[in-house]
XYZ file of C-alpha atoms in Angstrom:
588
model
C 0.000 0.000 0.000
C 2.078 3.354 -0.954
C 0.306 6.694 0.114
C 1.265 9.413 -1.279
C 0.525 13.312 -0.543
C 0.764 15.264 -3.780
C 1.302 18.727 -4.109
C -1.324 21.582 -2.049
C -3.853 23.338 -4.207
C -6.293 26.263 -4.887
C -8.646 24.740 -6.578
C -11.086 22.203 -4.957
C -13.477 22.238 -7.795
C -10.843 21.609 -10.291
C -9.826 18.616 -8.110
C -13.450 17.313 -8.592
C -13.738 17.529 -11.776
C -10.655 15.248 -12.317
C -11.133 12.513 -9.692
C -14.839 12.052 -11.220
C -13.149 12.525 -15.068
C -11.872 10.539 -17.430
C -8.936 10.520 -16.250
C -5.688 11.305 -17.934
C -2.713 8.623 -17.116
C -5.109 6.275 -16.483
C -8.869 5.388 -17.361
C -11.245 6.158 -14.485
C -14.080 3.781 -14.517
C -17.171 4.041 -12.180
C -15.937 7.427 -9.436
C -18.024 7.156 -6.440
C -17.258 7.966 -2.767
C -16.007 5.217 -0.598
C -16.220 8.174 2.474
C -16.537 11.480 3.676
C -15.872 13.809 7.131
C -20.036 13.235 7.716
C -21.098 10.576 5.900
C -23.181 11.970 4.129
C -21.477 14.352 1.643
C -23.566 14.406 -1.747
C -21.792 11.948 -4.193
C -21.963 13.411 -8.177
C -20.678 10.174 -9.470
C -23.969 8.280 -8.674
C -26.652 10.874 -7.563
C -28.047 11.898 -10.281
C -29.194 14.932 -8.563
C -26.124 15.860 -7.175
C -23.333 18.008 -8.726
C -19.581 19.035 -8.476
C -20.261 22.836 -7.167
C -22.731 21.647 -4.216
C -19.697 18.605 -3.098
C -16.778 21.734 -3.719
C -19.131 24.612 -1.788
C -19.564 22.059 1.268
C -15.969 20.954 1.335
C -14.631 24.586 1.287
C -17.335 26.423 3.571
C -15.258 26.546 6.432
C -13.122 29.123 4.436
C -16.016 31.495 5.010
C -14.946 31.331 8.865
C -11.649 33.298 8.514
C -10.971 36.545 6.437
C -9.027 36.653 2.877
C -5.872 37.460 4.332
C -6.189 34.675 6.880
C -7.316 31.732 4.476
C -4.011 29.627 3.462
C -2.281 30.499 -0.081
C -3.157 26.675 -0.793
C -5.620 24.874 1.366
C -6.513 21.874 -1.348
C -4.442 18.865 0.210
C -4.685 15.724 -1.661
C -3.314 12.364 -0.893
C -3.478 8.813 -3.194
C -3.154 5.322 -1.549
C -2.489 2.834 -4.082
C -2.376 -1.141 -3.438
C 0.307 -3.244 -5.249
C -0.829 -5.324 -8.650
C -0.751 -8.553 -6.397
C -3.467 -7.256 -3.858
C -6.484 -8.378 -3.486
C -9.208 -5.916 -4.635
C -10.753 -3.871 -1.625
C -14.309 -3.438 -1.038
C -15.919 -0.071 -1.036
C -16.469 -0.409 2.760
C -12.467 -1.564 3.245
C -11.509 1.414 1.117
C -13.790 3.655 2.970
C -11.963 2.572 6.696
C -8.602 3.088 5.026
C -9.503 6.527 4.166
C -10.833 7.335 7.374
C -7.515 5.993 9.187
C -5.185 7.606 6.820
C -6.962 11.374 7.108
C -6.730 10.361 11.254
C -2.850 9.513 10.792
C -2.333 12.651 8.905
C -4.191 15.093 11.299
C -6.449 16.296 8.735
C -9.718 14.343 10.939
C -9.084 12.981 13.940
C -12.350 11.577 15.849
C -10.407 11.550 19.045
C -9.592 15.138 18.827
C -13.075 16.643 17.792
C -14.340 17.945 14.562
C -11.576 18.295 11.987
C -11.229 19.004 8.257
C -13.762 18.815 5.669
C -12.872 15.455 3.427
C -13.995 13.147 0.784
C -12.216 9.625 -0.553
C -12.844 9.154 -4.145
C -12.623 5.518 -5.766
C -12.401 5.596 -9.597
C -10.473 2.263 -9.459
C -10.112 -1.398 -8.157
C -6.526 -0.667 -6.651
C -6.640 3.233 -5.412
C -8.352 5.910 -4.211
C -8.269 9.798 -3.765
C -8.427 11.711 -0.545
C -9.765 15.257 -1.087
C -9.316 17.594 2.622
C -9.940 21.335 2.911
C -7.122 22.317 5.064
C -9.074 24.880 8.073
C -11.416 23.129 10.304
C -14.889 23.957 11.209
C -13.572 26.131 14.392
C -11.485 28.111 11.672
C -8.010 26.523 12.849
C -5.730 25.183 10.661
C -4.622 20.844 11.117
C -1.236 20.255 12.357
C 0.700 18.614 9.083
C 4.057 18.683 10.144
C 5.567 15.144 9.530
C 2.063 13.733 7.805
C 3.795 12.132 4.867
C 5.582 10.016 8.032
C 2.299 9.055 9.929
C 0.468 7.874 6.669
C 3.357 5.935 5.727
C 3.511 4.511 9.001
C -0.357 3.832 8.726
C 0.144 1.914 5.802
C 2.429 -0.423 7.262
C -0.390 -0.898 10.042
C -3.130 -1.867 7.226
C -1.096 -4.066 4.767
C -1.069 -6.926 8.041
C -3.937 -5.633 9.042
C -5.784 -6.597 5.247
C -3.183 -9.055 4.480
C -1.915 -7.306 1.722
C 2.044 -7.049 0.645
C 4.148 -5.854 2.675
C 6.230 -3.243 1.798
C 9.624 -2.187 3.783
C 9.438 0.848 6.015
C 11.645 3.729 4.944
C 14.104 5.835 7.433
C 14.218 8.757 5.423
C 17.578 8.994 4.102
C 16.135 8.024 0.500
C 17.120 10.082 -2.830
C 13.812 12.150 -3.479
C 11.511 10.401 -5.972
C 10.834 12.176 -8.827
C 7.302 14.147 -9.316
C 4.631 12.887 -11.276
C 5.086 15.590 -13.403
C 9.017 14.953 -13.930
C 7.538 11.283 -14.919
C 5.025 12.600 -17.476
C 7.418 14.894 -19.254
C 10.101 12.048 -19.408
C 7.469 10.212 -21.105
C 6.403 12.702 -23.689
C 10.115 13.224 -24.571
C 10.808 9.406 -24.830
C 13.783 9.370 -22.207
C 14.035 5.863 -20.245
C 14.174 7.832 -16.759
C 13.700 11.300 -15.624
C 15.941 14.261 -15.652
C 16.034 14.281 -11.537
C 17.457 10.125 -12.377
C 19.594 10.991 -14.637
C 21.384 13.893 -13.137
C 21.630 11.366 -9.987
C 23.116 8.683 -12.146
C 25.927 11.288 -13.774
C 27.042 12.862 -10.262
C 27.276 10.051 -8.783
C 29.904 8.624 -11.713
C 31.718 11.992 -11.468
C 31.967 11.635 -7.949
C 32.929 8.053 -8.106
C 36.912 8.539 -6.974
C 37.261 11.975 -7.581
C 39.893 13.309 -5.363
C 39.490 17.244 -5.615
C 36.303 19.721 -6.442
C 38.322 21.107 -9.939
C 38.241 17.326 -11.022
C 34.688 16.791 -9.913
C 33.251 19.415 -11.464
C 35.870 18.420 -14.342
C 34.209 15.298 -14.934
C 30.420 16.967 -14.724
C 31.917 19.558 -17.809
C 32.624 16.408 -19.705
C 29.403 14.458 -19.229
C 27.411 16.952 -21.229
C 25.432 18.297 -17.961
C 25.005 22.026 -17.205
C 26.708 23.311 -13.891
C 26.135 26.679 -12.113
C 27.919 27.056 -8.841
C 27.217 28.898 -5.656
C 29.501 31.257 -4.462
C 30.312 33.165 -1.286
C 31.196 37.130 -0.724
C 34.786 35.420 0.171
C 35.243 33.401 -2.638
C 34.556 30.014 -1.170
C 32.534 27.184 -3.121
C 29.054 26.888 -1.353
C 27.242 24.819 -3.622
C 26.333 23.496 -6.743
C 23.002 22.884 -9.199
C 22.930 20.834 -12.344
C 20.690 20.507 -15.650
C 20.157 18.516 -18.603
C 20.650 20.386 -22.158
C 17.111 20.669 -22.974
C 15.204 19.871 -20.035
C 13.672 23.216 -19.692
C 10.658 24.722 -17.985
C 7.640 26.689 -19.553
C 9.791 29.774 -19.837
C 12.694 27.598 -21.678
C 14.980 28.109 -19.173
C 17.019 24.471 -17.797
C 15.362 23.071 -15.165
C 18.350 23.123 -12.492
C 18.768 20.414 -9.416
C 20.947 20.948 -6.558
C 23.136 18.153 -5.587
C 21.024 17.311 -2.171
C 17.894 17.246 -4.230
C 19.423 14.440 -6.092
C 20.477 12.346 -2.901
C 21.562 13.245 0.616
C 25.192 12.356 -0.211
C 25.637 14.338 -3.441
C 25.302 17.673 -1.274
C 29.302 19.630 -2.038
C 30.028 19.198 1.912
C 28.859 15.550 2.009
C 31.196 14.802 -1.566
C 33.916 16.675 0.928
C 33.824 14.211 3.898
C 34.995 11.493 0.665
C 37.748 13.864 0.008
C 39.141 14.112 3.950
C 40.145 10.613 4.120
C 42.326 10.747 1.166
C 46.291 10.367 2.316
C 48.219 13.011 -0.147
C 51.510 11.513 -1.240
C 50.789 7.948 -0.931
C 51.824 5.647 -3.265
C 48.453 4.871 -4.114
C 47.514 8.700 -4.746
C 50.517 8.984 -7.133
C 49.306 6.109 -9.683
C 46.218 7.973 -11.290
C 46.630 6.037 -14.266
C 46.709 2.255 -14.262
C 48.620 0.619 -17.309
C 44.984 -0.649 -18.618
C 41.299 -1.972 -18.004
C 42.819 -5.463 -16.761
C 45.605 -4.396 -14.828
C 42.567 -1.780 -13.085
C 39.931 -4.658 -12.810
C 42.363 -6.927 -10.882
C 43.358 -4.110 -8.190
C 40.118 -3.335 -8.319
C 38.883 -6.824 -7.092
C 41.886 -7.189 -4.369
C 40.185 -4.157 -3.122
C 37.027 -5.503 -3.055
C 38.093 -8.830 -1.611
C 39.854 -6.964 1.751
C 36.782 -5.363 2.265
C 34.488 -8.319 2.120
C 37.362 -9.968 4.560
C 37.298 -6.819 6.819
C 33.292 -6.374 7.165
C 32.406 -9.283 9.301
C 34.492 -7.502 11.928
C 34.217 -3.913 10.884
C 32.393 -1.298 13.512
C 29.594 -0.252 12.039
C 31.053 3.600 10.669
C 34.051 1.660 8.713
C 31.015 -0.515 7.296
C 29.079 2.115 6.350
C 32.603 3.792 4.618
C 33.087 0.506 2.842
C 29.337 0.237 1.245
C 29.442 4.015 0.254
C 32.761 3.220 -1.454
C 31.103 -0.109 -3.187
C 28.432 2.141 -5.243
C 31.488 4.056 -6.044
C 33.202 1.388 -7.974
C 29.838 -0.078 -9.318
C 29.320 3.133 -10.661
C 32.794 3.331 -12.663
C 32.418 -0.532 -13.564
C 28.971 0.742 -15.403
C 31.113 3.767 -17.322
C 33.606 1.554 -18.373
C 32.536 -1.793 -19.134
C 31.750 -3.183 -22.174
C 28.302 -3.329 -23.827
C 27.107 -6.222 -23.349
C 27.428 -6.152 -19.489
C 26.895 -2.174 -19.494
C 23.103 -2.533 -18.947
C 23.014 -4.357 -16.164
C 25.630 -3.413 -14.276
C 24.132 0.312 -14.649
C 20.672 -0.921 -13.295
C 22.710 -2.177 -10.411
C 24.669 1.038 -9.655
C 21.195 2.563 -9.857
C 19.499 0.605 -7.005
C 22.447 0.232 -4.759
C 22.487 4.206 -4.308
C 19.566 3.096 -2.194
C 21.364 1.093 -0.004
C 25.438 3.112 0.195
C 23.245 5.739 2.643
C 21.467 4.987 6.005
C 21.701 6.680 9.425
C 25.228 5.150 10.390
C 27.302 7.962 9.094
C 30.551 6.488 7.280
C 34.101 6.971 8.444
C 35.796 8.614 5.787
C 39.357 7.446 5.487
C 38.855 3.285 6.001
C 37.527 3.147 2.096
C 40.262 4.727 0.579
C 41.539 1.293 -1.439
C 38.148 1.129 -2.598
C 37.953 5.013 -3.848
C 41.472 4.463 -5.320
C 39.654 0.882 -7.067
C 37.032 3.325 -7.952
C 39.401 5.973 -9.266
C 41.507 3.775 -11.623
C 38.697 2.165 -13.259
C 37.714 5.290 -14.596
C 41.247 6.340 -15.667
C 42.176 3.165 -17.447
C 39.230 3.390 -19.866
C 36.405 1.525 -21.572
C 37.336 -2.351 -21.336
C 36.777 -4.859 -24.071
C 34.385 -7.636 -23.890
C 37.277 -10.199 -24.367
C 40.635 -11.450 -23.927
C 41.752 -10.244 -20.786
C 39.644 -7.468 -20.424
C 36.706 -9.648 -20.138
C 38.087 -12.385 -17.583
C 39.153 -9.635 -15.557
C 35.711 -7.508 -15.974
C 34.071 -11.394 -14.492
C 36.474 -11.473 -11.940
C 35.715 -7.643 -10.656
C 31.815 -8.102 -11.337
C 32.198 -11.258 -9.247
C 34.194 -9.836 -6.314
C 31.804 -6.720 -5.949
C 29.180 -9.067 -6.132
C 30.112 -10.385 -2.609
C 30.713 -7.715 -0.842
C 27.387 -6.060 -2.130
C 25.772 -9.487 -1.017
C 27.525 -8.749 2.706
C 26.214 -5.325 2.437
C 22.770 -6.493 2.360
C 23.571 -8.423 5.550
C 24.794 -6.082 7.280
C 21.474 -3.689 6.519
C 19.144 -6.995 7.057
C 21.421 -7.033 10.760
C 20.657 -3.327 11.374
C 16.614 -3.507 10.607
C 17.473 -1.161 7.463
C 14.802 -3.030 4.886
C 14.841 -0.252 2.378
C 18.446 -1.083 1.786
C 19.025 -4.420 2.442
C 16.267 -4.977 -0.395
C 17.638 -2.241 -2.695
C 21.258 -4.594 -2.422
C 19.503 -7.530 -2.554
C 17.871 -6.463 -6.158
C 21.418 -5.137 -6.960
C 23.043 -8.035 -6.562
C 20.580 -10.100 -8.984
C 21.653 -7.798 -11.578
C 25.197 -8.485 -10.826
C 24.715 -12.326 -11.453
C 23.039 -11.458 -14.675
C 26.225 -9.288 -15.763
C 28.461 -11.895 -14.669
C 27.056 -14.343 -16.336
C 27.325 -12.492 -19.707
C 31.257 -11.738 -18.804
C 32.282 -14.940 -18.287
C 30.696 -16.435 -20.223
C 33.804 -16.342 -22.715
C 36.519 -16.926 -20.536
C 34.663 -20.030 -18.799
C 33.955 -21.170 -22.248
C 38.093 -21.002 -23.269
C 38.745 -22.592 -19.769
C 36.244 -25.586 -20.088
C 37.503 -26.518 -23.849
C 41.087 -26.584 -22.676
C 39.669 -28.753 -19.442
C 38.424 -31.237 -21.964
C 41.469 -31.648 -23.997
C 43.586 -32.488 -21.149
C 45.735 -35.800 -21.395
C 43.921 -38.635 -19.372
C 46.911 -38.994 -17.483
C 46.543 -35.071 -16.448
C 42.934 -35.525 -15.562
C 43.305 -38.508 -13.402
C 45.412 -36.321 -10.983
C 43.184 -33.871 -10.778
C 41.128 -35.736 -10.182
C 42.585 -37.054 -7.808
C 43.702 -34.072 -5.823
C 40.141 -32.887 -5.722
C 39.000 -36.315 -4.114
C 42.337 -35.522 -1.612
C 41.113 -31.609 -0.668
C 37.604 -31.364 -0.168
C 35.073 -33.607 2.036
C 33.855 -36.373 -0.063
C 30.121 -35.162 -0.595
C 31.397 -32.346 -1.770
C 34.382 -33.398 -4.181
C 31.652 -36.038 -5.745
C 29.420 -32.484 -6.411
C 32.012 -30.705 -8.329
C 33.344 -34.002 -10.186
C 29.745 -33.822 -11.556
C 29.135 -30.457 -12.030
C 29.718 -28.713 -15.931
C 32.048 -26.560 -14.669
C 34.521 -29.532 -13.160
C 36.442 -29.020 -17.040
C 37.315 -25.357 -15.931
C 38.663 -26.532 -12.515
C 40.369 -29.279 -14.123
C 41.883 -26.582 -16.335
C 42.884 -24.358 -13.641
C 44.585 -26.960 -11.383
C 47.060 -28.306 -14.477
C 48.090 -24.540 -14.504
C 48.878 -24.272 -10.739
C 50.548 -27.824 -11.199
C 52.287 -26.885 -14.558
C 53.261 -24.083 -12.873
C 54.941 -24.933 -9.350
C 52.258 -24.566 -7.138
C 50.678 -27.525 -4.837
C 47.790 -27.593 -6.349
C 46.374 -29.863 -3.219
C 46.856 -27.268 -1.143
C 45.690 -24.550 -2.825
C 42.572 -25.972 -3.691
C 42.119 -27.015 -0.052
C 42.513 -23.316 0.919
C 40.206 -22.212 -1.678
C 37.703 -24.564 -0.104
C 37.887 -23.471 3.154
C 37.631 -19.707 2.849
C 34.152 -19.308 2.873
C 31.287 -21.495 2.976
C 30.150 -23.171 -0.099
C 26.602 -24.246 0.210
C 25.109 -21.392 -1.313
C 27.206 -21.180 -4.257
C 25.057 -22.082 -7.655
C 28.542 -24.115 -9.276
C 30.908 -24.519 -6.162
C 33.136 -25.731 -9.424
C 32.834 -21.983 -10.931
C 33.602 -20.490 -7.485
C 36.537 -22.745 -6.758
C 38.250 -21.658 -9.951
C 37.885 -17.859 -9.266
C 39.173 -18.001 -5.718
C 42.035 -20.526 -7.061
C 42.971 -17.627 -10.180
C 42.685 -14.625 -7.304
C 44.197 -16.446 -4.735
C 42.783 -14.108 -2.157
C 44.018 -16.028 0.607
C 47.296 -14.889 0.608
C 46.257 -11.234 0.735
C 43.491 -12.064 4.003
C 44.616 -10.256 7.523
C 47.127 -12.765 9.220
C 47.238 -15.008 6.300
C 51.206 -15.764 6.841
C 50.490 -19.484 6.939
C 48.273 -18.524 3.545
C 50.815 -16.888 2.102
C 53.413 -19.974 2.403
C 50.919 -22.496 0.776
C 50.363 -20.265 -2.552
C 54.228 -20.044 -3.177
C 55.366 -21.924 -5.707
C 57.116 -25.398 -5.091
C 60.114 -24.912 -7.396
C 62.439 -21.625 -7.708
C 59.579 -19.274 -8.616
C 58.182 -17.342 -5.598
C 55.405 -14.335 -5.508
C 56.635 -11.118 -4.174
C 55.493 -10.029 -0.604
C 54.179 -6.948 0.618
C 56.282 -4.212 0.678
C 57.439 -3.123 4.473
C 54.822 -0.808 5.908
C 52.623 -0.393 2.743
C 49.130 0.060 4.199
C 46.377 -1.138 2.451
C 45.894 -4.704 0.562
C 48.819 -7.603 1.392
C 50.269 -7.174 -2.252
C 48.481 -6.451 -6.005
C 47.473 -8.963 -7.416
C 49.955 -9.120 -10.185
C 52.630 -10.161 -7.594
C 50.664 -12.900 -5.343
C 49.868 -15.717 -5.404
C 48.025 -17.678 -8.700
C 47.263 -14.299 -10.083
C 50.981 -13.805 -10.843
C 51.143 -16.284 -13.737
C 50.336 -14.460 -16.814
C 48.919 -17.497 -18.463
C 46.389 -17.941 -15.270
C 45.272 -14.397 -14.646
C 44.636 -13.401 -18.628
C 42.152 -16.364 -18.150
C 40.058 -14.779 -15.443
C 37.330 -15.070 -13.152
C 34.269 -17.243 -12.411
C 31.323 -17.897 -9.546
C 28.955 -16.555 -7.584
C 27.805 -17.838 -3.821
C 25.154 -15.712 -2.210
């Protein structure tokens, strides 16, 4: 059930006249009241005799009480409660109790506080109706309003268990402001997928996405196409900014302008800021603004997301916060820079995990700077192919921020925040429909090369899986389609000096497995990352991915903060053969 107070008005008959219309979205069949503030208000839609001046001089005789200069500039208030396409259908007499609670929730008629407002509930529909309220009482006051858009929601949430109708997650108020009905409409007539308030939200938040300075920000907003005043102070300083889109312009022709908080809470200039203060200046990772390419990005990029999926089962709840924030961050440069076939979807998932980056826990600023760097150099190495390389290592970063957007929604479902565990939850679906599409080559390569190994070569992989993992679950993958690409990637590790054994044993045991849709495809992206060797006190870790022979991966450098070593230098992912090949699996 989603109530929803539109805009105040001066017109009560012009109100009338459209609730009992045709209609213009939508066709109105049958209008009738379902209620009034007496029971008894004349009804035009099925009295014959009745008409829309006698309902509109009734509602708005109160007005006579108080002189023209006291009568509110607006005193039409109009609210619509809608039910969900998989509710039942409401009786008159249901609808009729729901519009007498919600006008009691609101403070427009309370029967427990006397006589109130002057209201009617219009039902042109099966699945909605119309609340009509003359805002001044019949004692001339005026109804308290402050904080009704709160109480009906909260009402709402009372009558879907009540009814037994969906139930819909209560918000906290930290969500982006929808757009208007009328910012809807006109997208509509000018054929654009989303509104101009969306879209504006969409291209601040990939400008912001590891920007490290307000010239670069605002930089980035030049180059997007998007039209940028500024806000300035008698001293000089930068108070604020508004943005338009070229030709999104009002009745006058003049661009219809947003300011950044209008778009979302955290798009505000001082809330950007706070990303800025935790930024270290002269830090190795500040100095390398331009990674070598896509690939070489996408793997720092998913070492970055690994640590922080290690680091948030034990993270206080500020450094979590930081760490989701910085997620939509690099979801939003994935969607800039990857290629088209995964574009889409990774886009729609940038666009509902905005929903769930912001809640009341305020981030700490400073814990997410690997992820802004990850963030950063995405956007600086370029568009990425959908091959080769560039799309193993696009699977392997879509997979890793899949995780950690799957432990974001967790830690919201943990902290009671439903509006953005669900908008995560929803995110990550369209995360497992991008990674499918990315690796979909790369598994391909890696299962064909699986197939053609030499019996001999498959027997001891065979073999080695039977040796690492519980029997139940070694019988699984031995029968699962993706047991060709693990075959595949243990030769490699053998061919190249590793114990394979070991490492698949470690790959096993890092995180649970049940949930995983192939525990084959997941086995082979944790054995190609080998994130082990970069988890927090992973020394032991560290000594099982070195290689058996001469060839050993580099270690962290002494006192480099931030993850154990890139993934270039540790582990599996050091073997040029193995990490051109890529990335695979998801487990929820």
């Amino acid at each position: 059930m989603v109530p929803k107070i539109h805009k105040r008005g001066t017109r009560t008959i012009g109100l009338l006249y459209y609730l009992y219309g045709p209609g213009k979205a939508e066709e109105h069949v049958d209008p009738h009241l379902v209620a009034s503030w007496d029971h008894a208000a004349p009804d035009p839609g099925r009295d014959s005799e009745a008409t829309y001046k006698q309902l509109q001089q009734l509602l708005d005789q109160p007005l006579a009480l108080l002189d023209e200069n006291e009568r509110p500039k607006k005193h039409v208030w109009h609210l619509s409660v809608r039910n969900g396409p998989t509710d039942r259908i409401l009786s008159d007499q249901e609808w009729g109790d729901v519009a007498r609670r919600m006008v009691a929730a609101a403070g427009i008629d309370d029967p427990e506080q006397g006589a109130g407002c002057r209201w009617v509930a219009v039902r042109h529909a099966d699945d909605h109706i119309h609340i009509l309220a003359t805002l001044v009482r019949e004692d001339g006051y005026r109804p308290d309003l402050d904080f009704d858009a709160v109480r009906v929601q909260a009402e709402a949430r009372r009558l879907e268990q009540e009814l037994g109708l969906r139930r819909l997650n209560p918000g906290d108020g930290t969500a982006a402001k929808r757009p208007t009905s009328a910012e809807r409409h006109k997208a509509a007539r000018q054929g654009r997928e989303r509104t101009a308030r969306e879209e504006l939200r969409e291209t601040v938040r990939r400008a912001v996405a590891g920007a490290e300075s307000e010239k670069e920000f605002f930089d980035r907003l030049g180059a997007a196409g998007v039209l940028v005043r500024t806000r300035v102070a008698p001293s000089g300083d930068l108070l604020g900014y508004t943005v338009a889109l070229p030709g999104d312009v009002n009745a006058q022709g003049e661009p219809v302008f947003y300011p950044g908080s209008k778009l979302g809470p955290d798009l505000s200039l001082p809330r950007i800021r706070e990303r800025w203060s935790g930024r270290r200046t002269g830090s190795r990772a500040a100095e390398q603004t331009v990674p070598s390419g896509p690939a070489s990005a996408r793997r720092r990029a998913s070492t970055a997301l690994w640590q922080a999926v290690l680091f948030m089962d034990g993270a206080d709840d500020g450094v979590a916060a930081a760490y989701i924030a910085a997620a939509g961050e690099v979801l939003d440069a994935l969607a800039k820079t990857s290629a088209a076939h995964t574009r889409r979807e990774l886009r729609e998932a940038a666009f509902v995990f905005e929903r769930a980056s912001r809640s009341h826990v305020r981030a700490e600023r400073g814990h997410d700077r690997a992820l802004r760097q990850a963030a950063r150099d995405l956007v600086y190495s370029g568009p990425a192919l959908g091959r080769g390389e560039d799309g193993a290592t696009t699977a392997m970063v879509i997979d890793a921020v899949f995780f950690l957007v799957t432990v974001a929604a967790h830690w919201h479902g943990k902290k009671a925040h439903a509006q953005q565990a669900a908008a995560a939850q929803l995110a990550a679906e369209h995360l497992r429909t991008a990674y499918r599409a990315a690796a979909a080559q790369p598994m391909g390569v890696l299962a064909v090369r699986g197939r053609s190994l030499a019996l001999p070569v498959l027997r001891r992989q065979v073999l080695r899986v039977r040796e690492a993992l519980p029997s139940a679950l070694a019988e699984q993958v031995l029968a699962e389609a993706g047991w060709a690409a693990l075959a595949a990637t243990l030769a490699d590790a053998e061919a190249a000096g590793y114990d394979a054994t070991a490492l698949l044993a470690d790959a096993a045991a890092r995180r649970e497995l049940a949930s995983a849709e192939s525990v084959s495809d997941v086995l082979v992206w944790r054995l190609r990352r080998g994130p082990a060797s970069r988890r927090p006190g992973g020394a032991d870790a560290r000594r099982r991915l070195r290689p058996v022979g001469p060839r050993r991966a580099e270690g962290r450098e002494p006192g480099r903060e931030g993850p154990a070593a890139p993934p270039e230098v540790t582990g599996l992912s050091g073997i040029r053969e193995l990490s051109q090949i890529g990335a695979v699996g998801h487990a929820s």
